[in-house]
GROMACS .gro file of C-alpha atoms in nm:
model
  279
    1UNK     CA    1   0.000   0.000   0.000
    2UNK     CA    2   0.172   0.346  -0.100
    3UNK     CA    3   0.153   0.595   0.120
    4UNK     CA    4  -0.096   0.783   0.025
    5UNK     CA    5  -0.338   0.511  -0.009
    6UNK     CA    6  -0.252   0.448   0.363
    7UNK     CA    7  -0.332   0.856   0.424
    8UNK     CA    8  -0.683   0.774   0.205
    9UNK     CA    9  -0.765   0.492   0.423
   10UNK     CA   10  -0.724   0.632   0.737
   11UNK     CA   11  -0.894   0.963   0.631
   12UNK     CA   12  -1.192   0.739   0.517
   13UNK     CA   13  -1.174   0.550   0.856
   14UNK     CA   14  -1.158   0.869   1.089
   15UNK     CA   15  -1.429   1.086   0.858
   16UNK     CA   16  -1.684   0.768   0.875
   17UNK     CA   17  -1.698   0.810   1.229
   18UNK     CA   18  -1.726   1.204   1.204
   19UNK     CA   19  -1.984   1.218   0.942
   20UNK     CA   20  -2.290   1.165   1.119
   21UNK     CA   21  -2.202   1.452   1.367
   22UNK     CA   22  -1.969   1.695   1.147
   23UNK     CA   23  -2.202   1.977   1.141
   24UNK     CA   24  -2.176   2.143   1.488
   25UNK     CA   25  -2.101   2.479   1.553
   26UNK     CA   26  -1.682   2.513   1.527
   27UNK     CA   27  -1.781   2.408   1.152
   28UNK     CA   28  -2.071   2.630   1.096
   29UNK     CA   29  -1.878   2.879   1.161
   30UNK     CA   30  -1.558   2.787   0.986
   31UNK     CA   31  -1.728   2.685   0.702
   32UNK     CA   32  -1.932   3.101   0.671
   33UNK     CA   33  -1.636   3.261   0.743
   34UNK     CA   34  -1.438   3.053   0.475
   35UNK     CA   35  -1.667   3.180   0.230
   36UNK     CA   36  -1.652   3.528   0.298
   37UNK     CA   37  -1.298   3.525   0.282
   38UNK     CA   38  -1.356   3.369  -0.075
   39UNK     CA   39  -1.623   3.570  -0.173
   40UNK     CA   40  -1.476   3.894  -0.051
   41UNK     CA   41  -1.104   3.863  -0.210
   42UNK     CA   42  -1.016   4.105  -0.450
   43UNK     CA   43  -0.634   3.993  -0.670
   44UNK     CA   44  -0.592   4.345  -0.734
   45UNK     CA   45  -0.578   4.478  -0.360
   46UNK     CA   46  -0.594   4.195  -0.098
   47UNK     CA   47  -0.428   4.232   0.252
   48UNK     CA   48  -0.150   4.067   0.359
   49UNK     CA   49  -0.255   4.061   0.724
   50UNK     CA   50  -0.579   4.052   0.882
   51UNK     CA   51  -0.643   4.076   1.235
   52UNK     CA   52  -1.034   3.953   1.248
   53UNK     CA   53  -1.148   3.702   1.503
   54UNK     CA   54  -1.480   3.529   1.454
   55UNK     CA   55  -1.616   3.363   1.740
   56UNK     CA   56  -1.836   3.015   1.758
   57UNK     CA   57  -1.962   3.053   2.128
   58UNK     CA   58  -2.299   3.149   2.117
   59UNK     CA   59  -2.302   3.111   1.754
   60UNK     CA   60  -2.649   3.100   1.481
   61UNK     CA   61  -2.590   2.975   1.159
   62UNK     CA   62  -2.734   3.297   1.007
   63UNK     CA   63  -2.509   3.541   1.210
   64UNK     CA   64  -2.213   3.586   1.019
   65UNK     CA   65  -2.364   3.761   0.733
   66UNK     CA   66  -2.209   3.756   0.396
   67UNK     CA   67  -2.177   4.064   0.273
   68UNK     CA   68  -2.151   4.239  -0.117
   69UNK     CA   69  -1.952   3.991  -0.310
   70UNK     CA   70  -1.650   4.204  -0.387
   71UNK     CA   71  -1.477   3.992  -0.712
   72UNK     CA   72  -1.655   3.963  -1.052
   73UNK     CA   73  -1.549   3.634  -1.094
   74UNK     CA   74  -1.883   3.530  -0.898
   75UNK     CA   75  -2.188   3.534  -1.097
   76UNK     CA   76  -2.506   3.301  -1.057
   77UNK     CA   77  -2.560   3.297  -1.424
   78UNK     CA   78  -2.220   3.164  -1.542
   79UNK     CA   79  -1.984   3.066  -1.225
   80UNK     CA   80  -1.912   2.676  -1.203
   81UNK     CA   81  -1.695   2.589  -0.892
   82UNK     CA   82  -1.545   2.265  -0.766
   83UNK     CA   83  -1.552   2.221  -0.436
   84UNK     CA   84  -1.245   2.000  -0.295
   85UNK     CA   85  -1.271   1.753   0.001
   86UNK     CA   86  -1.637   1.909   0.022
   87UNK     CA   87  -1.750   1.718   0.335
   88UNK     CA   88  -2.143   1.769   0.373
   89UNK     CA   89  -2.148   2.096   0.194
   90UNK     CA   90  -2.165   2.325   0.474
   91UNK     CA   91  -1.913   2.564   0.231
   92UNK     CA   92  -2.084   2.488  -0.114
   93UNK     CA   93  -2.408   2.597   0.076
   94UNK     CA   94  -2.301   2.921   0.143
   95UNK     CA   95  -2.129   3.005  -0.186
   96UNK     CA   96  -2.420   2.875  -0.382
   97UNK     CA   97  -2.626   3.206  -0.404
   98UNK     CA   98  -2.306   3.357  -0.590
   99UNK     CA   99  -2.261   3.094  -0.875
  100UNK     CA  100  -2.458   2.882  -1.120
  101UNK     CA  101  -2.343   2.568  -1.043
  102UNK     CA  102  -2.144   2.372  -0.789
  103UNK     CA  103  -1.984   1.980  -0.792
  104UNK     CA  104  -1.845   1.895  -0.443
  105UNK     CA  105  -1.601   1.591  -0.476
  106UNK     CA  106  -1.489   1.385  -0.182
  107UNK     CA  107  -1.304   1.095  -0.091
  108UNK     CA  108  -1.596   0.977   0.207
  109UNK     CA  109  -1.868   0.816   0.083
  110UNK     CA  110  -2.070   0.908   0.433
  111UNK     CA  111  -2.011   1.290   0.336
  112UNK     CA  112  -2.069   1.260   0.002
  113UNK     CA  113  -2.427   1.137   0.135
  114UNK     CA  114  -2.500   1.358   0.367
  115UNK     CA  115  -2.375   1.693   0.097
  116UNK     CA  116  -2.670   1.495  -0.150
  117UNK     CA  117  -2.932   1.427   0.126
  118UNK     CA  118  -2.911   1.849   0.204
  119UNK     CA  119  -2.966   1.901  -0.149
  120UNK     CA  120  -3.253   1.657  -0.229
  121UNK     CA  121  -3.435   1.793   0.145
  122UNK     CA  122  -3.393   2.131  -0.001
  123UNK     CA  123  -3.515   2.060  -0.357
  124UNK     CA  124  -3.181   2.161  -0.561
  125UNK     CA  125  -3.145   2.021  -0.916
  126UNK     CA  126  -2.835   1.820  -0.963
  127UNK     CA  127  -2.769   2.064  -1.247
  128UNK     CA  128  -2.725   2.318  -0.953
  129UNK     CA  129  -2.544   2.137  -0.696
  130UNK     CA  130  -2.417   1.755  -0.626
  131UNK     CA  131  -2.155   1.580  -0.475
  132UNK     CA  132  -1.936   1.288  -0.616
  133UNK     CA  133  -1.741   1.040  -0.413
  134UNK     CA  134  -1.379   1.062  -0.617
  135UNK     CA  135  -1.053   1.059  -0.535
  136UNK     CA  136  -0.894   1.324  -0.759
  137UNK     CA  137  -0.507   1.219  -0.703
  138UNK     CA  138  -0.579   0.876  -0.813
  139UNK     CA  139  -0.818   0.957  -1.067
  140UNK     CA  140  -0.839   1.252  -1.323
  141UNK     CA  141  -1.164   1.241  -1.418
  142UNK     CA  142  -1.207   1.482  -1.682
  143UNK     CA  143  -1.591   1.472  -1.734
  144UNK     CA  144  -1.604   1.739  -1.473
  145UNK     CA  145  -1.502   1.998  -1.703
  146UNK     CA  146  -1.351   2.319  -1.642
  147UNK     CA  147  -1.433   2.575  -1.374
  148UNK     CA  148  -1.420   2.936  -1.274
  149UNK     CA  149  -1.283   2.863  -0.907
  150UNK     CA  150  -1.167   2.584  -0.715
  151UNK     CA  151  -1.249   2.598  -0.387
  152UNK     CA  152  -1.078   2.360  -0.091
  153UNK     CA  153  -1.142   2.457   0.296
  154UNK     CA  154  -0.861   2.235   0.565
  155UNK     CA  155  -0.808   1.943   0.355
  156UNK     CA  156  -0.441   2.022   0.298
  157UNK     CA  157  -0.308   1.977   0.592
  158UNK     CA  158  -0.467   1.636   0.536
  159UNK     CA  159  -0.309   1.551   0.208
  160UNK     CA  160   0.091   1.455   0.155
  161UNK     CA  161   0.175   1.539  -0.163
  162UNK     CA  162  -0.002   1.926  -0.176
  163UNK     CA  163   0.222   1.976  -0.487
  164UNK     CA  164   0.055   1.691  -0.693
  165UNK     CA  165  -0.282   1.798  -0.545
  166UNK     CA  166  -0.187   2.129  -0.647
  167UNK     CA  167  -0.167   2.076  -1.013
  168UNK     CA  168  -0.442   1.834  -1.040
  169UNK     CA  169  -0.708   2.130  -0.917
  170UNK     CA  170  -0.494   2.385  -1.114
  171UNK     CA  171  -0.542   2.150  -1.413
  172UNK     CA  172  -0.941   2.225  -1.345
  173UNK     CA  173  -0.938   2.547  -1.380
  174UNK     CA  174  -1.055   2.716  -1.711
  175UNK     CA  175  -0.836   3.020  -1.821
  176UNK     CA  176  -0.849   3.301  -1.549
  177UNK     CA  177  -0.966   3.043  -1.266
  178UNK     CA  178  -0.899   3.104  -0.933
  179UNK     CA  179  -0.761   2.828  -0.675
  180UNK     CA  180  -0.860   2.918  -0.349
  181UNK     CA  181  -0.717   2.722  -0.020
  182UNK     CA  182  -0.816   2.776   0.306
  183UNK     CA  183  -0.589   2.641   0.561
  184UNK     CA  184  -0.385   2.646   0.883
  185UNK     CA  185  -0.059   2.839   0.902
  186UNK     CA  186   0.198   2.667   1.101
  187UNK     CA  187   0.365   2.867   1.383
  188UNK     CA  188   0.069   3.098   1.328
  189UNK     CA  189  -0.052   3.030   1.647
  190UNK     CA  190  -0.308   2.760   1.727
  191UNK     CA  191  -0.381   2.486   1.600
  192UNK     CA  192  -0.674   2.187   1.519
  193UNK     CA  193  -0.430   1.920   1.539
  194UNK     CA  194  -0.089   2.073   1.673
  195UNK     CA  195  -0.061   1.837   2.010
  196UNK     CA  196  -0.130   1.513   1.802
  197UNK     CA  197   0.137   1.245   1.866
  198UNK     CA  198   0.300   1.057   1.535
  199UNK     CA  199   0.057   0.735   1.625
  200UNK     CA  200  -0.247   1.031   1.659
  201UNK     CA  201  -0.187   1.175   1.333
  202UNK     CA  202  -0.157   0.848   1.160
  203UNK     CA  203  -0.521   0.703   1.274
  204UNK     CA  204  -0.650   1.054   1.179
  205UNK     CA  205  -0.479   1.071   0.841
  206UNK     CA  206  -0.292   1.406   0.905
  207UNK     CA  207  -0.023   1.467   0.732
  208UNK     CA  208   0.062   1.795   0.803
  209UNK     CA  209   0.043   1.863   1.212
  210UNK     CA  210   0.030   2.232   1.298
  211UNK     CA  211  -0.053   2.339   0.975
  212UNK     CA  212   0.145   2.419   0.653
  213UNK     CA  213   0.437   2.722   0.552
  214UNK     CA  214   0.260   2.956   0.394
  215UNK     CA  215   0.600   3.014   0.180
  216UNK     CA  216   0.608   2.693   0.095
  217UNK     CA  217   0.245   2.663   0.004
  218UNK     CA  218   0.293   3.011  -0.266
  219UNK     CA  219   0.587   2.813  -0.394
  220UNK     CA  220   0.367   2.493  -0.503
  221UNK     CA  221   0.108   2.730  -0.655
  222UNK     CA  222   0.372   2.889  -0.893
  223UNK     CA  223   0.524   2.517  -0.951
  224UNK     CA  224   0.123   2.432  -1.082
  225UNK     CA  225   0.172   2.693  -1.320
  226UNK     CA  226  -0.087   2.974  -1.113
  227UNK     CA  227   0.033   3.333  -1.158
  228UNK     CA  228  -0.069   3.644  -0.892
  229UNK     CA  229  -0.003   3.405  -0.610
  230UNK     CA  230  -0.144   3.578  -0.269
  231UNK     CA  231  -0.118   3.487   0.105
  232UNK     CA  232  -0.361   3.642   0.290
  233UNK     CA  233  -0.318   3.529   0.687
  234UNK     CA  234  -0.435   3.588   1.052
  235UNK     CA  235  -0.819   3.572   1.048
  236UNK     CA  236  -0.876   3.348   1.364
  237UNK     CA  237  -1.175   3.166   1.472
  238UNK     CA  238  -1.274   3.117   1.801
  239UNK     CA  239  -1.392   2.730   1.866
  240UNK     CA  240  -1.519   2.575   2.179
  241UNK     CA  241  -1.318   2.215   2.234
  242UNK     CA  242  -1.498   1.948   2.419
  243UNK     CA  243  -1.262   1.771   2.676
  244UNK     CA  244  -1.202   1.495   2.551
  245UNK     CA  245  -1.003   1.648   2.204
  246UNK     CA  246  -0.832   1.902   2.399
  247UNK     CA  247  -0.555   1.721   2.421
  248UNK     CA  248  -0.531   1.736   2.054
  249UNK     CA  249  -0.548   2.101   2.044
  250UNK     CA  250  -0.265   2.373   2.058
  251UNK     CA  251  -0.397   2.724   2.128
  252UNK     CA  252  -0.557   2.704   2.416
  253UNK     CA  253  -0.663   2.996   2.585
  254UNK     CA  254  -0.790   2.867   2.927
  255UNK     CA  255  -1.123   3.008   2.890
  256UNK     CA  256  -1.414   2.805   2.971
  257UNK     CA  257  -1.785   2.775   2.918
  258UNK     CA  258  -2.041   2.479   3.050
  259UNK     CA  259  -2.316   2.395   2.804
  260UNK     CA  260  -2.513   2.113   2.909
  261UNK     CA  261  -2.331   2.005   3.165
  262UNK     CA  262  -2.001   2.006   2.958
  263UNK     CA  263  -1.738   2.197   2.967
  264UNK     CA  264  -1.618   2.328   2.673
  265UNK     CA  265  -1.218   2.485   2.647
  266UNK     CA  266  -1.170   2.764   2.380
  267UNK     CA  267  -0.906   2.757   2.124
  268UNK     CA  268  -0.793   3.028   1.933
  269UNK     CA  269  -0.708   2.869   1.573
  270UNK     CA  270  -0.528   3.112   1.242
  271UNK     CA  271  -0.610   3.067   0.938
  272UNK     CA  272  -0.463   3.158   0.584
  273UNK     CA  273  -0.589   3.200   0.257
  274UNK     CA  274  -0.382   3.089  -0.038
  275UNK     CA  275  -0.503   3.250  -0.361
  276UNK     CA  276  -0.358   3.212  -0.706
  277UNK     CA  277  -0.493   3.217  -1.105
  278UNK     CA  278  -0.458   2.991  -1.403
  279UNK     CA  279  -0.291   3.215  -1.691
   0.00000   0.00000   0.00000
């Protein structure tokens, strides 16, 4: 077994488990601020540094608003986007409004069903919105066509070879497409998985504890042949840990809440946003 069919099947063993319960608040909220941050980026005057904090204690759905989509690149009449390691949708859902269509691929067959079960409750045509079990770095399946952004939200500190994965979502891209990944910067400060020990990050198919360089990450953008490469780092989100995966955790602030009956730690976790087009 290579290794990253080893990373694939431990991935697929830890996210079975997850499925089932993967929409809870810490990614609710990830998952609306990820797509402001993509919806709001502008190539031709993004930040380098933001200091926002978005917080997930007390947190409804519906109160991070999204505001004005600042980049023409979204359009509900014409945008297609590919959502990477789409889990049950929780980002395609809030994108959707600002493009025509949207194909979610994903290596879990449980999230894959849950991203399709949403739809069908909701009454979206599959022309609109579906999700495909597929693993796109052992097969290029070219029947997706091209699209106008590829979007991928903390799957690459899951994946080993980011520069392969890299190029295979590049390669999706039409002309002018925009790669956007969403992802933890390591030494940025906390951390999801940061604590994990080697045996840890095995069973949970990380590959990349603490995060990724962001230097490194530009560098495997340009390699995949993407031009007006752009870091944009520190906006932090505030989660609430359960006990039992604080151990797993870096970041933590020592700030406590009980909600029923549990007591919840807070972690303080940056995250970046690599940008970059397709000449």
């Amino acid at each position: 077994m290579s290794h990253h069919e080893k990373v694939i099947a431990a991935n697929l063993s830890s996210f079975k488990d997850k499925a089932a319960e993967y929409d809870n608040e810490n990614t609710q909220l990830i998952s609306r601020v990820v797509a402001t941050k993509v919806l709001q980026f502008r190539f031709d005057n993004a930040p380098d540094t933001e200091e926002t904090e978005f917080a997930s204690n007390d947190f409804d759905f519906n109160d991070l608003d999204i505001p004005n989509v600042a980049d023409e690149l979204w359009d509900p009449e014409s945008t297609r986007v590919l959502d990477f390691a789409c889990g049950t949708g929780l980002v395609s859902q809030s994108l959707a409004p600002y493009c025509k269509e949207i194909v979610g691929v994903d290596i879990s067959p449980d999230m894959v069903g849950i991203f399709n079960q949403k739809i069908e409750n909701q009454g979206i045509p599959e022309s609109e919105m579906r999700a495909l079990v597929l693993d796109l770095l052992a097969t290029d399946d070219d029947s997706l066509g091209q699209f106008d952004a590829v979007v991928t939200s903390l799957s690459y500190h899951h994946i080993h070879d980011t520069d392969k994965c890299t190029k295979r979502l590049a390669g999706k891209l039409a002309p002018n497409g925009r790669l956007y990944v969403i992802d933890i910067e390591k030494g940025s400060g906390g951390s999801v998985h940061g604590r994990m020990t080697d045996e840890e990050a095995l069973k949970e198919g990380v590959a990349h504890r603490g995060g990724l360089e962001a230097d490194e990450l530009v560098q495997t953008f340009k390699n995949a042949g993407l031009d007006q490469v752009k870091v944009t780092r520190a906006f932090r989100v505030k989660l609430w840990v359960p006990e039992d995966k604080v151990k797993s955790f870096s970041g933590i602030t020592g700030e406590t809440k009980v909600v029923n009956g549990k007591t919840l730690h807070c972690s303080k976790v940056n995250l970046m946003l690599v940008t970059g087009r397709r000449k």
